[in-house]
Rosetta silent file (secondary structure, phi, psi, omega in degrees, C-alpha in Angstrom):
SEQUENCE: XXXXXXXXXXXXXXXXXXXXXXXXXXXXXXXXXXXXXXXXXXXXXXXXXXXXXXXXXXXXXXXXXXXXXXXXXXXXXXXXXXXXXXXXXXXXXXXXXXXXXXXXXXXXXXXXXXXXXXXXXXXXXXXXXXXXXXXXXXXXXXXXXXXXXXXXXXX
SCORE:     score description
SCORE:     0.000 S_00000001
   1 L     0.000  -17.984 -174.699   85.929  115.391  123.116 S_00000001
   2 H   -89.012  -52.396 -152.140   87.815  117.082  119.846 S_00000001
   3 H   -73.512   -4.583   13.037   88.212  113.631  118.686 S_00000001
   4 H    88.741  -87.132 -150.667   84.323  113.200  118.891 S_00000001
   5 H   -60.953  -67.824 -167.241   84.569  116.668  116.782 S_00000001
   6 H   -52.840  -46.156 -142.647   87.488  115.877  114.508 S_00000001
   7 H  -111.022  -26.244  171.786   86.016  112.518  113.670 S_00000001
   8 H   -59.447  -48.949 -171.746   82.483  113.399  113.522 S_00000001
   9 L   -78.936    2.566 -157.198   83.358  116.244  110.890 S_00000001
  10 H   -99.327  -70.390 -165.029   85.875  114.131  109.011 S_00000001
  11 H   -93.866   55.496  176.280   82.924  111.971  108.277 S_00000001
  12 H  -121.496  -34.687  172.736   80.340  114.208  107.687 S_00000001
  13 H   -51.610  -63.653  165.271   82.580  115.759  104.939 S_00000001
  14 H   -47.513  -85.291  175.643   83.170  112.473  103.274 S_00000001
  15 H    -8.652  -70.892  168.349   79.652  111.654  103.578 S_00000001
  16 H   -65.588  -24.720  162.902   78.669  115.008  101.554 S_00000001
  17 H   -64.592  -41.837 -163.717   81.442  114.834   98.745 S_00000001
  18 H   -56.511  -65.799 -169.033   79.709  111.411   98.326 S_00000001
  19 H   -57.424  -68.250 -150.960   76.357  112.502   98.638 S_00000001
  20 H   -70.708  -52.850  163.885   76.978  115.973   96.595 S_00000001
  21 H   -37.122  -59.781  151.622   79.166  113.410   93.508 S_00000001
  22 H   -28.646  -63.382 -167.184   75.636  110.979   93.529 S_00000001
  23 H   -69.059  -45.664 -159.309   73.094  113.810   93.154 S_00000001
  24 L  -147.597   55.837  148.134   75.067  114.909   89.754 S_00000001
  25 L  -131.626  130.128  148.130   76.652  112.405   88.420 S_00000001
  26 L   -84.618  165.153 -156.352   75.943  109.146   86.489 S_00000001
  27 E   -87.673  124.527 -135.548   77.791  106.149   87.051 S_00000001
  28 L    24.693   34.589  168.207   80.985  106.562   84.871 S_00000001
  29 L   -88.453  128.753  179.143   80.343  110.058   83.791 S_00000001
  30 E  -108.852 -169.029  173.542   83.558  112.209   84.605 S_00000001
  31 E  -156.571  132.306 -147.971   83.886  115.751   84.371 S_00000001
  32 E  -107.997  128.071  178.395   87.988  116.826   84.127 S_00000001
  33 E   -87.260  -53.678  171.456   88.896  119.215   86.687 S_00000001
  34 E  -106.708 -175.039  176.373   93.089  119.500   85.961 S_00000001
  35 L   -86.006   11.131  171.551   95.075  117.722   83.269 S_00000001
  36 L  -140.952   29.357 -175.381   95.697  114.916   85.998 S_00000001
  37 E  -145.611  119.296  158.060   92.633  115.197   88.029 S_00000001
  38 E  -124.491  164.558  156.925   88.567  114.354   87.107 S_00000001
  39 E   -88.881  127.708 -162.082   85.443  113.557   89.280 S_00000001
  40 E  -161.728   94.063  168.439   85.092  110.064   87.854 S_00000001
  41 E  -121.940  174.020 -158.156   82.131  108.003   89.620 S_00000001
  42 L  -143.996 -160.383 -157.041   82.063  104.739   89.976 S_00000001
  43 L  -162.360  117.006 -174.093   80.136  102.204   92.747 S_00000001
  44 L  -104.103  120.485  135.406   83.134   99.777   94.563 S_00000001
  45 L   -99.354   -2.876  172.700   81.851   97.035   96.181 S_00000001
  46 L   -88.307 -130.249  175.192   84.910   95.678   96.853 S_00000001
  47 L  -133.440 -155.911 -142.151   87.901   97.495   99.173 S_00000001
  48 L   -89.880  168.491 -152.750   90.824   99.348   97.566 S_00000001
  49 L    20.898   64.337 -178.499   91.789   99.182   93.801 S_00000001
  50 L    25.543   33.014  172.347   88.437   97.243   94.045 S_00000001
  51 L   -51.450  154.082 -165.283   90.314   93.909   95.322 S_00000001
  52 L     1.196   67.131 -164.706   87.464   91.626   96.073 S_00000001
  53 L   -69.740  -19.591 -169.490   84.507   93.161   93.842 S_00000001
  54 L   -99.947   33.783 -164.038   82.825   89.743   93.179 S_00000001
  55 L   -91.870  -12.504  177.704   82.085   88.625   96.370 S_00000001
  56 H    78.058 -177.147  170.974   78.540   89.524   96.065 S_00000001
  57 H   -48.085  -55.379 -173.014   76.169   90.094   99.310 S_00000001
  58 H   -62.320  -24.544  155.502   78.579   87.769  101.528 S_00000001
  59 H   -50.761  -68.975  165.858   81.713   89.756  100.588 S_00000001
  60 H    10.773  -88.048  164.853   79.577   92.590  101.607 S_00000001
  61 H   -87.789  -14.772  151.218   78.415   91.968  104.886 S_00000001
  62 H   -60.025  -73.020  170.545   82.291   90.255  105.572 S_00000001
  63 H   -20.243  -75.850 -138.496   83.472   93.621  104.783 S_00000001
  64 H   -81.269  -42.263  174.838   81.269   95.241  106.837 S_00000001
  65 H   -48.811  -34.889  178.468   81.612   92.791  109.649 S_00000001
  66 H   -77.392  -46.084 -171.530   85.653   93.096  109.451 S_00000001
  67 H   -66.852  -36.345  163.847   85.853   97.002  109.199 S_00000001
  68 H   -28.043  -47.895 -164.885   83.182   96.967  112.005 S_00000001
  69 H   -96.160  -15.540  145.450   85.506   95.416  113.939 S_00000001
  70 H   -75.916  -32.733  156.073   88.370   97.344  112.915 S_00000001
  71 H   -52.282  -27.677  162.205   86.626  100.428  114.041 S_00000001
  72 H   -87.348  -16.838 -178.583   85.714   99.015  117.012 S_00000001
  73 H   -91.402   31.295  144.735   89.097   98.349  118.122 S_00000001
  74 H   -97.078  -61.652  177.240   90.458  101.572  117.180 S_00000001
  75 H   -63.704  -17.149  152.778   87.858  103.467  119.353 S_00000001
  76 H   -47.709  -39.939 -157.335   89.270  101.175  122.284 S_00000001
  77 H   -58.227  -64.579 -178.709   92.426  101.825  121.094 S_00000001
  78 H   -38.158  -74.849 -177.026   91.504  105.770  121.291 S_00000001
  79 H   -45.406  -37.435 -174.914   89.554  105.392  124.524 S_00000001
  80 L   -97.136  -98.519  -80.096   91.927  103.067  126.467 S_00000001
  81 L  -119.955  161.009  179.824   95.208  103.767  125.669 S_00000001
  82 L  -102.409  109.571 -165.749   97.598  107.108  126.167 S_00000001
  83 L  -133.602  146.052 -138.907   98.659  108.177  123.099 S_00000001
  84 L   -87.313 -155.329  177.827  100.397  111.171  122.159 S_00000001
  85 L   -51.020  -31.724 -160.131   99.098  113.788  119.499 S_00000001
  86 L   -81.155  -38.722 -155.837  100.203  112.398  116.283 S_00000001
  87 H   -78.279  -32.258  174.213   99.147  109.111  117.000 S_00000001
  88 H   -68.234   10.237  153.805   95.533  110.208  118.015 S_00000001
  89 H  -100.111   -6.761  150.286   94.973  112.337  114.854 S_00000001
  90 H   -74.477  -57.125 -177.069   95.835  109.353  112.967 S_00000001
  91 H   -62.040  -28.936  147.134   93.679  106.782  114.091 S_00000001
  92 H   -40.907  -64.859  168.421   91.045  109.533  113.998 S_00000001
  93 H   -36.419  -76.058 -166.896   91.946  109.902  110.456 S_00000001
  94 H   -50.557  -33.263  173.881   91.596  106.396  110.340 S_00000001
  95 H  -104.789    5.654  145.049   88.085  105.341  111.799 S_00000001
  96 H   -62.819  -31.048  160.630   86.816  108.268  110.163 S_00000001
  97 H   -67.054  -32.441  168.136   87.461  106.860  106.949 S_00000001
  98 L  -100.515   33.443  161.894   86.238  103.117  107.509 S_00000001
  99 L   -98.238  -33.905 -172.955   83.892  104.831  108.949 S_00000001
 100 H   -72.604  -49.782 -144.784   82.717  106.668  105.955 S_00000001
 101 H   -86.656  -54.287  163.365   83.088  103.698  104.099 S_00000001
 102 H   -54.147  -25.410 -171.940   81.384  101.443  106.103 S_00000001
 103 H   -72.198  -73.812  159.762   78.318  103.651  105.866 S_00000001
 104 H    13.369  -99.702 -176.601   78.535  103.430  102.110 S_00000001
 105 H   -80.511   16.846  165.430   78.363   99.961  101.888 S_00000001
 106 H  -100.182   -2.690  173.242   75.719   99.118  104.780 S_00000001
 107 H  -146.475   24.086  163.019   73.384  101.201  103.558 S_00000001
 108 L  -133.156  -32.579 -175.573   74.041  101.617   99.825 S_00000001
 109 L    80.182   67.206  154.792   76.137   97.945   99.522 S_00000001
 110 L  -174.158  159.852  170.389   79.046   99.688   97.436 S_00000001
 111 L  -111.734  128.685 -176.597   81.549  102.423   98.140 S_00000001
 112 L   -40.367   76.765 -171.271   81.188  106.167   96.226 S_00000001
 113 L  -103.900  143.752  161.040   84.567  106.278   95.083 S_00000001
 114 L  -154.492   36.984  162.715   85.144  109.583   92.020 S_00000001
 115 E   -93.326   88.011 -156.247   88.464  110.808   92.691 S_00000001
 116 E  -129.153  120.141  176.649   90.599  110.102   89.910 S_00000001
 117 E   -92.939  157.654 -179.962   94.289  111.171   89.573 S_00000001
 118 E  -167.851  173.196 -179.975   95.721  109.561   86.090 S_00000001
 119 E  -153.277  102.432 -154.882   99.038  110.994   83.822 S_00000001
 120 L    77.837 -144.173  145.983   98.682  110.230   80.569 S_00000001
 121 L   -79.664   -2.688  168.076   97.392  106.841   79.773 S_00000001
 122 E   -91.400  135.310 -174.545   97.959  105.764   83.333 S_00000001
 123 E  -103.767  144.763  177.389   95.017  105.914   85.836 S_00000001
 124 E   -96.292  146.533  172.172   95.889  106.083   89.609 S_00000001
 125 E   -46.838  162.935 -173.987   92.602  103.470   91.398 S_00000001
 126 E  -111.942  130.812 -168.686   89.711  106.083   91.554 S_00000001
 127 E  -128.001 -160.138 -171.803   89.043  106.960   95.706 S_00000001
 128 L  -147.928  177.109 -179.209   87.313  108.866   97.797 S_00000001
 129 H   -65.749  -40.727 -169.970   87.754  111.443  100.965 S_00000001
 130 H   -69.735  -41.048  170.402   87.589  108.763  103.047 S_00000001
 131 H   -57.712  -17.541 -168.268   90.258  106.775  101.517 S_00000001
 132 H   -99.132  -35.958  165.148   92.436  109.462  101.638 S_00000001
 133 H   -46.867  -51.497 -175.748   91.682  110.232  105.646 S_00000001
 134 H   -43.779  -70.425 -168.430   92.793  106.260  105.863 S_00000001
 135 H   -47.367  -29.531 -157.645   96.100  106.769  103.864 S_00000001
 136 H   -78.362  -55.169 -175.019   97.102  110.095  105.509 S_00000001
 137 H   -41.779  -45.400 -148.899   96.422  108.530  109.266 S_00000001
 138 H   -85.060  -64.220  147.219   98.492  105.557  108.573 S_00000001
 139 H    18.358 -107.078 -159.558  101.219  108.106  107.135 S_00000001
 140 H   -57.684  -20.161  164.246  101.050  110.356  109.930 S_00000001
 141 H   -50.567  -62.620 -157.500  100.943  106.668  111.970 S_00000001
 142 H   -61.543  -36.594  174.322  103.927  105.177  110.806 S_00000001
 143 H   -65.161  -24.502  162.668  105.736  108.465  111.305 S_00000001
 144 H   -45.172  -65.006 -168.111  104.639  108.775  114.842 S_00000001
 145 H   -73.632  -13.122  158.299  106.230  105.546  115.356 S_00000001
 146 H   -75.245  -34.318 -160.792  109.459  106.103  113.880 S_00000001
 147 H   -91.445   -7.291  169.295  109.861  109.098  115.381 S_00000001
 148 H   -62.106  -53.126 -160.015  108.709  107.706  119.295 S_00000001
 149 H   -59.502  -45.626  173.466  111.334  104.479  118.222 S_00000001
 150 H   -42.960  -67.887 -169.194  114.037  106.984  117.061 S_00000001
 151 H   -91.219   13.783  154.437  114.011  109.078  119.960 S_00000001
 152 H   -73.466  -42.767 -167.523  113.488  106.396  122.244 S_00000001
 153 H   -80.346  -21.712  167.487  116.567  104.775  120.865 S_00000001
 154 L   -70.882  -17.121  172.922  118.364  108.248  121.152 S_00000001
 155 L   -95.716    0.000    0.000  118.602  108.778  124.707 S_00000001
C-alpha cells in the first residue's frame, strides 16, 4: 500500500510542476533561476534528448504502446516478485515517471519537459520531474544490484 502512496504522489507532483510550468509559460520562454539552472519550456514528442521527435502520430502511439507496456511489467514486477527496499523504491521511482510521461503524451501527444541545467555555452537536454524519478530509480536500481551481487559474492 505505500507504494500505491509513494507512486501515486510521485506522479501527482510531476503532473503539477507540468501543469503549474504550462499555465505560465510560453513555449520557449525561460525564466533563469541560478547561473546553471532556468525553467525553459519546451513540448517533446519524442523520448529523451528528444531521440525520435519526427515520428509523428505513429511514433506517438508506439511510444505510448511501449512505455504502456513497460509499466505494465514493472507493476507485475512490484506485485509478483519479493524485492527488498531499495529495489522497490526504484521501480516506484520508475513507473512513476513513465507514468507521468505517458500521461503527457496520451492526452497532450508531447512531453512538458522545462528543466534546464546548462554551464556556459553548454546546455544539459531540458527534462522534467518525471525524468528525473526515472534516472534516480535506475541509480538507486543498479546500486541495489551491486550491492545484493557483492554481498552475495561475499559470504
Amino acid at each position: 500500500m505505500k507504494q500505491f502512496f509513494c507512486l501515486f504522489f510521485l506522479v501527482l507532483t510531476d503532473q503539477f510542476s507540468k501543469y503549474l510550468v504550462i499555465k505560465n509559460f510560453y513555449i520557449g520562454e525561460s525564466l533563469n533561476l541560478l547561473p546553471v539552472l532556468d525553467i525553459y519550456l519546451i513540448l517533446n514528442t519524442g523520448i529523451a534528448f528528444s531521440l525520435f521527435d519526427d515520428g509523428g502520430a505513429f511514433g506517438r502511439w508506439l511510444l505510448v504502446i511501449l512505455v504502456s507496456l513497460v509499466c505494465i511489467y514493472l507493476i507485475y514486477i512490484l506485485r509478483s516478485e519479493s524485492l527488498n527496499k531499495y529495489e522497490s523504491i526504484a521501480l516506484v521511482m520508475i513507473l512513476s515517471g513513465g507514468i507521468g510521461n505517458l500521461l503527457d503524451r496520451l492526452f497532450r501527444g508531447h512531453v512538458i519537459d522545462f528543466i534546464n541545467f546548462y554551464y556556459d555555452n553548454y546546455s544539459f537536454y531540458i527534462f522534467n520531474l518525471a525524468d528525473t524519478f526515472i534516472t534516480i530509480g535506475v541509480t538507486v536500481y543498479i546500486f541495489a544490484m551491486l550491492n545484493s551481487k557483492f554481498a552475495t559474492n561475499g559470504n
